[in-house]
Amino acid sequence: MKDTTLIDQIGQAHFFLKTPQRIISLVPSQTELLHDLGLEAQLVGITKFCVHPYHLKSVKTKVGGTKKIHFEKIKLLQPDIIICNKEENTKEMVAQLSEICPVWVTDIVTIEDNFQMITDFGQLFNRRVEARKWNDKLAFGLKNFKENVKDLSTKKVAYFIWKNPYMVAGSSTYINELLLLNKFENVFGEAIRYPEITIDQLKEANPEAVFLSSEPYPFKKEDGYELQEDNFKAPIVLVDGEMFSWYGTRLLKAFEYFKMLRSQIQ
C-alpha cells in the first residue's frame, strides 16, 4: 500500500502512507478474522472477549472489553490502526480513540457486508490473496448450505439475547439475516434491532421454537425451565451465539452448525 485512501463501512475515509503494522482489535469476531488472514504478528492489542483462537489471550495485551477500554494502555501500544464495529463499540469510544490513530469501523448486517469486510481487510492490510481465498470458501459454503435447506419448511422462531429484561433479535441485525438463511421466520422480525419483550408478547407471537443464545447473556437450561413455568409451550433450544452473531471467517464453521441445528427442528 502506498498513499492510499480507503473508505470503511460507515463511510469514513482513511488515508494511509503505508500498510498499518500495529493493529488493535476491539471486536472478538474481527480478531479471529485478522488471525485467519495471517495477521497474528501484527495484532498488538485485543479485548478480554477475544477467545478465538484460544492462545491469543495469553500472548496479546488485553485492553478492556468492547464497551469499556483502557485508553492509556491502548495509547502506550502505539497502534497504527484500531478496528471497531458500529454495533459492538460506542460512538464515543471511536471518537476518543481517533485521537490516537485511525479507527476503522465495520458495519455488518448482511452476509454481503461480511464479504465486503473481508475484502476491505485484504486491501487495508495487504492480504488480498488471503481475503479472496476466504471469500471463495465462504461463497462455496453458502451455496452448499442454501442447497441443503431449500426444501425444508419455514419455522417460526424467537431468538433471545438477554434476560432481565428479556430482549430478542429483531430486524436490521446479522442474527436476523442468519435466521432467514436457515429458513427460520423471526416472529419479532418487524421490530427494529433488539427490542425488549414480555412473556405475554412471546405467547402472542406464538413461535414454533424459542432460541436462547449463549451470548451476550449466557442462557442456561434453567432459563428455559423458567419460561416453561410461565406456561410457554413451544420447544426451547439453547443455541451457540457465536455461530449466529460472529461474522468474519466464523461463518464457515456456522454452516456446519446450522445443518445440525436445522436437522433438529423440522
Short mmCIF file of C-alpha atoms in Angstrom, two decimals:
data_model
loop_
_atom_site.label_atom_id
_atom_site.label_comp_id
_atom_site.label_asym_id
_atom_site.label_seq_id
_atom_site.Cartn_x
_atom_site.Cartn_y
_atom_site.Cartn_z
CA MET A 1 0.00 0.00 0.00
CA LYS A 2 1.25 3.48 -0.85
CA ASP A 3 -0.55 6.83 -0.43
CA THR A 4 -3.93 5.10 -0.37
CA THR A 5 -7.35 6.38 0.68
CA LEU A 6 -9.83 3.70 1.78
CA ILE A 7 -13.46 4.02 2.94
CA ASP A 8 -14.73 1.98 5.88
CA GLN A 9 -18.28 0.60 6.23
CA ILE A 10 -19.71 3.70 7.90
CA GLY A 11 -18.36 5.94 5.14
CA GLN A 12 -15.26 7.29 6.88
CA ALA A 13 -12.31 7.99 4.58
CA HIS A 14 -8.86 6.96 5.83
CA PHE A 15 -5.58 7.97 4.22
CA PHE A 16 -2.56 5.69 4.67
CA LEU A 17 1.03 6.35 3.64
CA LYS A 18 1.86 2.69 4.23
CA THR A 19 0.21 -0.56 5.31
CA PRO A 20 -0.75 -0.43 9.01
CA GLN A 21 1.50 -2.77 11.00
CA ARG A 22 0.38 -2.40 14.62
CA ILE A 23 -3.28 -3.39 14.95
CA ILE A 24 -5.64 -3.26 17.91
CA SER A 25 -8.92 -5.14 17.51
CA LEU A 26 -11.85 -4.31 19.77
CA VAL A 27 -14.22 -6.91 18.29
CA PRO A 28 -13.77 -10.65 19.04
CA SER A 29 -15.02 -11.96 15.69
CA GLN A 30 -12.81 -9.50 13.82
CA THR A 31 -9.81 -10.57 15.91
CA GLU A 32 -10.45 -14.11 14.69
CA LEU A 33 -10.67 -12.84 11.10
CA LEU A 34 -7.40 -10.90 11.38
CA HIS A 35 -5.69 -14.04 12.66
CA ASP A 36 -7.13 -16.10 9.80
CA LEU A 37 -5.81 -13.54 7.31
CA GLY A 38 -2.30 -14.18 8.65
CA LEU A 39 -2.06 -11.03 10.79
CA GLU A 40 -1.44 -12.51 14.24
CA ALA A 41 2.04 -10.96 14.45
CA GLN A 42 0.61 -7.51 13.71
CA LEU A 43 -2.06 -7.76 16.43
CA VAL A 44 -0.77 -5.87 19.46
CA GLY A 45 -3.99 -5.45 21.46
CA ILE A 46 -7.29 -7.33 21.84
CA THR A 47 -10.31 -7.39 24.17
CA LYS A 48 -10.84 -9.78 27.07
CA PHE A 49 -13.61 -11.35 24.99
CA CYS A 50 -11.27 -12.26 22.09
CA VAL A 51 -11.25 -16.02 22.78
CA HIS A 52 -10.60 -17.39 19.29
CA PRO A 53 -8.02 -18.60 18.64
CA TYR A 54 -7.65 -19.51 22.29
CA HIS A 55 -3.92 -18.83 22.63
CA LEU A 56 -4.20 -15.14 21.74
CA LYS A 57 -5.38 -14.11 25.20
CA SER A 58 -2.13 -15.35 26.72
CA VAL A 59 0.21 -13.70 24.20
CA LYS A 60 -1.52 -10.41 23.34
CA THR A 61 -2.19 -7.34 25.51
CA LYS A 62 -5.81 -7.11 26.67
CA VAL A 63 -7.06 -3.52 26.54
CA GLY A 64 -10.52 -3.93 28.07
CA GLY A 65 -13.84 -5.04 26.63
CA THR A 66 -15.96 -3.96 23.69
CA LYS A 67 -17.73 -1.17 25.61
CA LYS A 68 -15.11 -0.18 28.21
CA ILE A 69 -11.44 0.23 27.32
CA HIS A 70 -8.16 1.20 28.95
CA PHE A 71 -7.41 4.29 26.88
CA GLU A 72 -3.88 4.84 28.23
CA LYS A 73 -2.96 1.18 27.72
CA ILE A 74 -4.07 1.47 24.09
CA LYS A 75 -2.09 4.68 23.66
CA LEU A 76 1.07 3.04 25.02
CA LEU A 77 0.78 0.24 22.45
CA GLN A 78 1.27 2.87 19.70
CA PRO A 79 -1.18 1.33 17.23
CA ASP A 80 -1.25 2.28 13.55
CA ILE A 81 -4.94 1.39 13.37
CA ILE A 82 -7.78 0.33 15.67
CA ILE A 83 -10.54 -1.94 14.37
CA CYS A 84 -14.05 -1.30 15.75
CA ASN A 85 -17.64 -2.16 14.85
CA LYS A 86 -20.68 0.11 14.75
CA GLU A 87 -22.76 -2.22 16.92
CA GLU A 88 -20.13 -3.60 19.29
CA ASN A 89 -18.36 -0.35 20.15
CA THR A 90 -19.75 3.06 21.08
CA LYS A 91 -19.59 6.24 19.01
CA GLU A 92 -17.95 7.98 21.98
CA MET A 93 -15.27 5.30 22.14
CA VAL A 94 -14.50 5.66 18.43
CA ALA A 95 -14.24 9.44 18.77
CA GLN A 96 -11.85 9.15 21.73
CA LEU A 97 -9.70 6.51 20.04
CA SER A 98 -9.46 8.64 16.88
CA GLU A 99 -7.21 10.96 18.88
CA ILE A 100 -4.61 8.16 18.90
CA CYS A 101 -4.75 6.82 15.33
CA PRO A 102 -7.20 5.96 12.53
CA VAL A 103 -10.20 3.92 13.72
CA TRP A 104 -11.66 1.61 11.07
CA VAL A 105 -15.35 0.88 11.76
CA THR A 106 -17.20 -2.06 10.24
CA ASP A 107 -20.99 -2.37 9.96
CA ILE A 108 -22.24 -5.92 9.41
CA VAL A 109 -25.95 -6.55 8.92
CA THR A 110 -25.98 -8.80 5.84
CA ILE A 111 -23.82 -11.63 4.56
CA GLU A 112 -22.77 -9.32 1.72
CA ASP A 113 -21.49 -6.88 4.36
CA ASN A 114 -19.39 -9.73 5.71
CA PHE A 115 -17.83 -10.41 2.30
CA GLN A 116 -17.13 -6.69 1.94
CA MET A 117 -15.41 -6.51 5.33
CA ILE A 118 -13.07 -9.35 4.39
CA THR A 119 -12.29 -7.69 1.04
CA ASP A 120 -11.64 -4.39 2.85
CA PHE A 121 -9.24 -6.02 5.31
CA GLY A 122 -7.44 -7.63 2.38
CA GLN A 123 -6.83 -4.19 0.89
CA LEU A 124 -6.14 -2.47 4.19
CA PHE A 125 -3.52 -4.93 5.41
CA ASN A 126 -2.13 -6.11 2.05
CA ARG A 127 -3.71 -9.56 2.42
CA ARG A 128 -5.68 -9.53 -0.83
CA VAL A 129 -4.90 -13.14 -1.78
CA GLU A 130 -5.82 -14.45 1.69
CA ALA A 131 -9.03 -12.39 1.70
CA ARG A 132 -10.02 -13.67 -1.73
CA LYS A 133 -9.40 -17.28 -0.63
CA TRP A 134 -11.61 -16.86 2.43
CA ASN A 135 -14.38 -15.21 0.44
CA ASP A 136 -14.23 -18.03 -2.09
CA LYS A 137 -14.53 -20.63 0.70
CA LEU A 138 -17.42 -18.73 2.28
CA ALA A 139 -19.20 -18.34 -1.06
CA PHE A 140 -18.87 -22.07 -1.73
CA GLY A 141 -20.10 -22.91 1.77
CA LEU A 142 -23.03 -20.50 1.40
CA LYS A 143 -24.08 -22.01 -1.90
CA ASN A 144 -23.95 -25.53 -0.46
CA PHE A 145 -25.89 -24.54 2.63
CA LYS A 146 -28.66 -22.87 0.63
CA GLU A 147 -28.95 -26.05 -1.44
CA ASN A 148 -29.10 -28.09 1.77
CA VAL A 149 -32.06 -26.16 3.24
CA LYS A 150 -34.01 -25.22 0.10
CA ASP A 151 -36.60 -27.98 0.53
CA LEU A 152 -37.06 -27.54 4.28
CA SER A 153 -40.21 -25.93 5.62
CA THR A 154 -40.03 -22.48 7.22
CA LYS A 155 -40.28 -22.47 11.03
CA LYS A 156 -41.31 -19.52 13.20
CA VAL A 157 -38.77 -18.79 15.96
CA ALA A 158 -37.85 -16.20 18.57
CA TYR A 159 -34.16 -15.54 19.29
CA PHE A 160 -33.40 -14.35 22.84
CA ILE A 161 -30.18 -12.42 23.52
CA TRP A 162 -30.82 -11.06 27.05
CA LYS A 163 -32.65 -11.63 30.31
CA ASN A 164 -33.93 -9.12 32.91
CA PRO A 165 -35.35 -7.63 30.79
CA TYR A 166 -35.95 -10.17 28.05
CA MET A 167 -34.55 -8.92 24.75
CA VAL A 168 -34.71 -10.56 21.34
CA ALA A 169 -33.09 -10.09 17.94
CA GLY A 170 -35.24 -8.12 15.52
CA SER A 171 -34.72 -6.76 12.01
CA SER A 172 -31.59 -4.96 10.76
CA THR A 173 -29.34 -7.42 12.61
CA TYR A 174 -26.84 -10.01 11.44
CA ILE A 175 -28.62 -12.56 13.67
CA ASN A 176 -31.87 -11.99 11.78
CA GLU A 177 -30.02 -12.40 8.48
CA LEU A 178 -28.73 -15.82 9.58
CA LEU A 179 -32.14 -16.89 10.89
CA LEU A 180 -33.60 -16.15 7.46
CA LEU A 181 -30.76 -18.05 5.80
CA ASN A 182 -31.80 -21.08 7.89
CA LYS A 183 -35.45 -20.64 6.82
CA PHE A 184 -36.37 -19.55 10.32
CA GLU A 185 -39.03 -16.84 10.31
CA ASN A 186 -38.27 -14.38 13.09
CA VAL A 187 -41.56 -13.72 14.92
CA PHE A 188 -40.10 -10.40 16.09
CA GLY A 189 -38.72 -9.54 12.66
CA GLU A 190 -40.97 -6.48 12.40
CA ALA A 191 -39.25 -4.89 15.40
CA ILE A 192 -36.03 -2.93 14.95
CA ARG A 193 -32.72 -4.15 16.32
CA TYR A 194 -33.04 -5.64 19.84
CA PRO A 195 -36.45 -4.93 21.37
CA GLU A 196 -37.46 -5.71 24.95
CA ILE A 197 -40.38 -8.15 25.12
CA THR A 198 -42.70 -9.65 27.72
CA ILE A 199 -43.85 -13.24 28.15
CA ASP A 200 -47.32 -12.17 27.01
CA GLN A 201 -45.83 -10.78 23.79
CA LEU A 202 -43.93 -14.03 23.29
CA LYS A 203 -47.12 -16.06 23.71
CA GLU A 204 -48.95 -13.78 21.31
CA ALA A 205 -46.19 -14.13 18.70
CA ASN A 206 -46.60 -17.91 19.00
CA PRO A 207 -43.19 -19.16 17.74
CA GLU A 208 -42.70 -22.84 16.95
CA ALA A 209 -39.37 -22.75 18.82
CA VAL A 210 -37.51 -20.37 21.11
CA PHE A 211 -33.74 -19.99 20.82
CA LEU A 212 -31.82 -18.99 23.95
CA SER A 213 -28.39 -17.72 22.90
CA SER A 214 -25.13 -18.38 24.74
CA GLU A 215 -24.20 -14.71 24.34
CA PRO A 216 -24.22 -11.88 25.17
CA TYR A 217 -26.37 -13.26 28.01
CA PRO A 218 -25.22 -16.82 28.83
CA PHE A 219 -28.59 -18.58 28.85
CA LYS A 220 -28.70 -21.97 30.59
CA LYS A 221 -31.23 -24.81 30.79
CA GLU A 222 -32.63 -23.27 33.97
CA ASP A 223 -33.67 -20.20 31.99
CA GLY A 224 -35.67 -22.44 29.69
CA TYR A 225 -37.39 -24.04 32.67
CA GLU A 226 -38.42 -20.56 33.84
CA LEU A 227 -40.14 -19.92 30.52
CA GLN A 228 -41.94 -23.25 30.79
CA GLU A 229 -43.10 -22.31 34.30
CA ASP A 230 -44.73 -19.28 32.68
CA ASN A 231 -46.84 -21.79 30.75
CA PHE A 232 -44.98 -21.27 27.49
CA LYS A 233 -45.31 -24.46 25.46
CA ALA A 234 -43.02 -24.20 22.40
CA PRO A 235 -39.71 -26.14 22.37
CA ILE A 236 -36.82 -24.19 23.90
CA VAL A 237 -33.39 -24.66 22.33
CA LEU A 238 -30.03 -23.46 23.66
CA VAL A 239 -28.02 -22.18 20.68
CA ASP A 240 -24.39 -21.18 20.16
CA GLY A 241 -24.44 -17.39 19.96
CA GLU A 242 -21.05 -17.26 18.25
CA MET A 243 -22.50 -19.06 15.25
CA PHE A 244 -25.32 -16.54 14.88
CA SER A 245 -23.58 -13.29 15.81
CA TRP A 246 -19.86 -13.68 14.97
CA TYR A 247 -19.17 -12.52 11.45
CA GLY A 248 -15.90 -12.90 9.54
CA THR A 249 -14.44 -16.36 8.98
CA ARG A 250 -16.62 -17.82 11.76
CA LEU A 251 -19.41 -18.07 9.17
CA LEU A 252 -17.69 -21.09 7.59
CA LYS A 253 -17.96 -23.07 10.86
CA ALA A 254 -21.51 -21.79 11.29
CA PHE A 255 -22.74 -23.57 8.16
CA GLU A 256 -22.00 -26.99 9.68
CA TYR A 257 -23.52 -25.97 12.98
CA PHE A 258 -26.66 -24.73 11.22
CA LYS A 259 -27.05 -28.03 9.39
CA MET A 260 -27.04 -29.84 12.73
CA LEU A 261 -29.44 -27.34 14.31
CA ARG A 262 -31.79 -27.33 11.31
CA SER A 263 -31.97 -31.16 11.39
CA GLN A 264 -33.26 -30.93 14.98
CA ILE A 265 -36.05 -28.51 14.05
CA GLN A 266 -38.01 -29.99 11.20
#
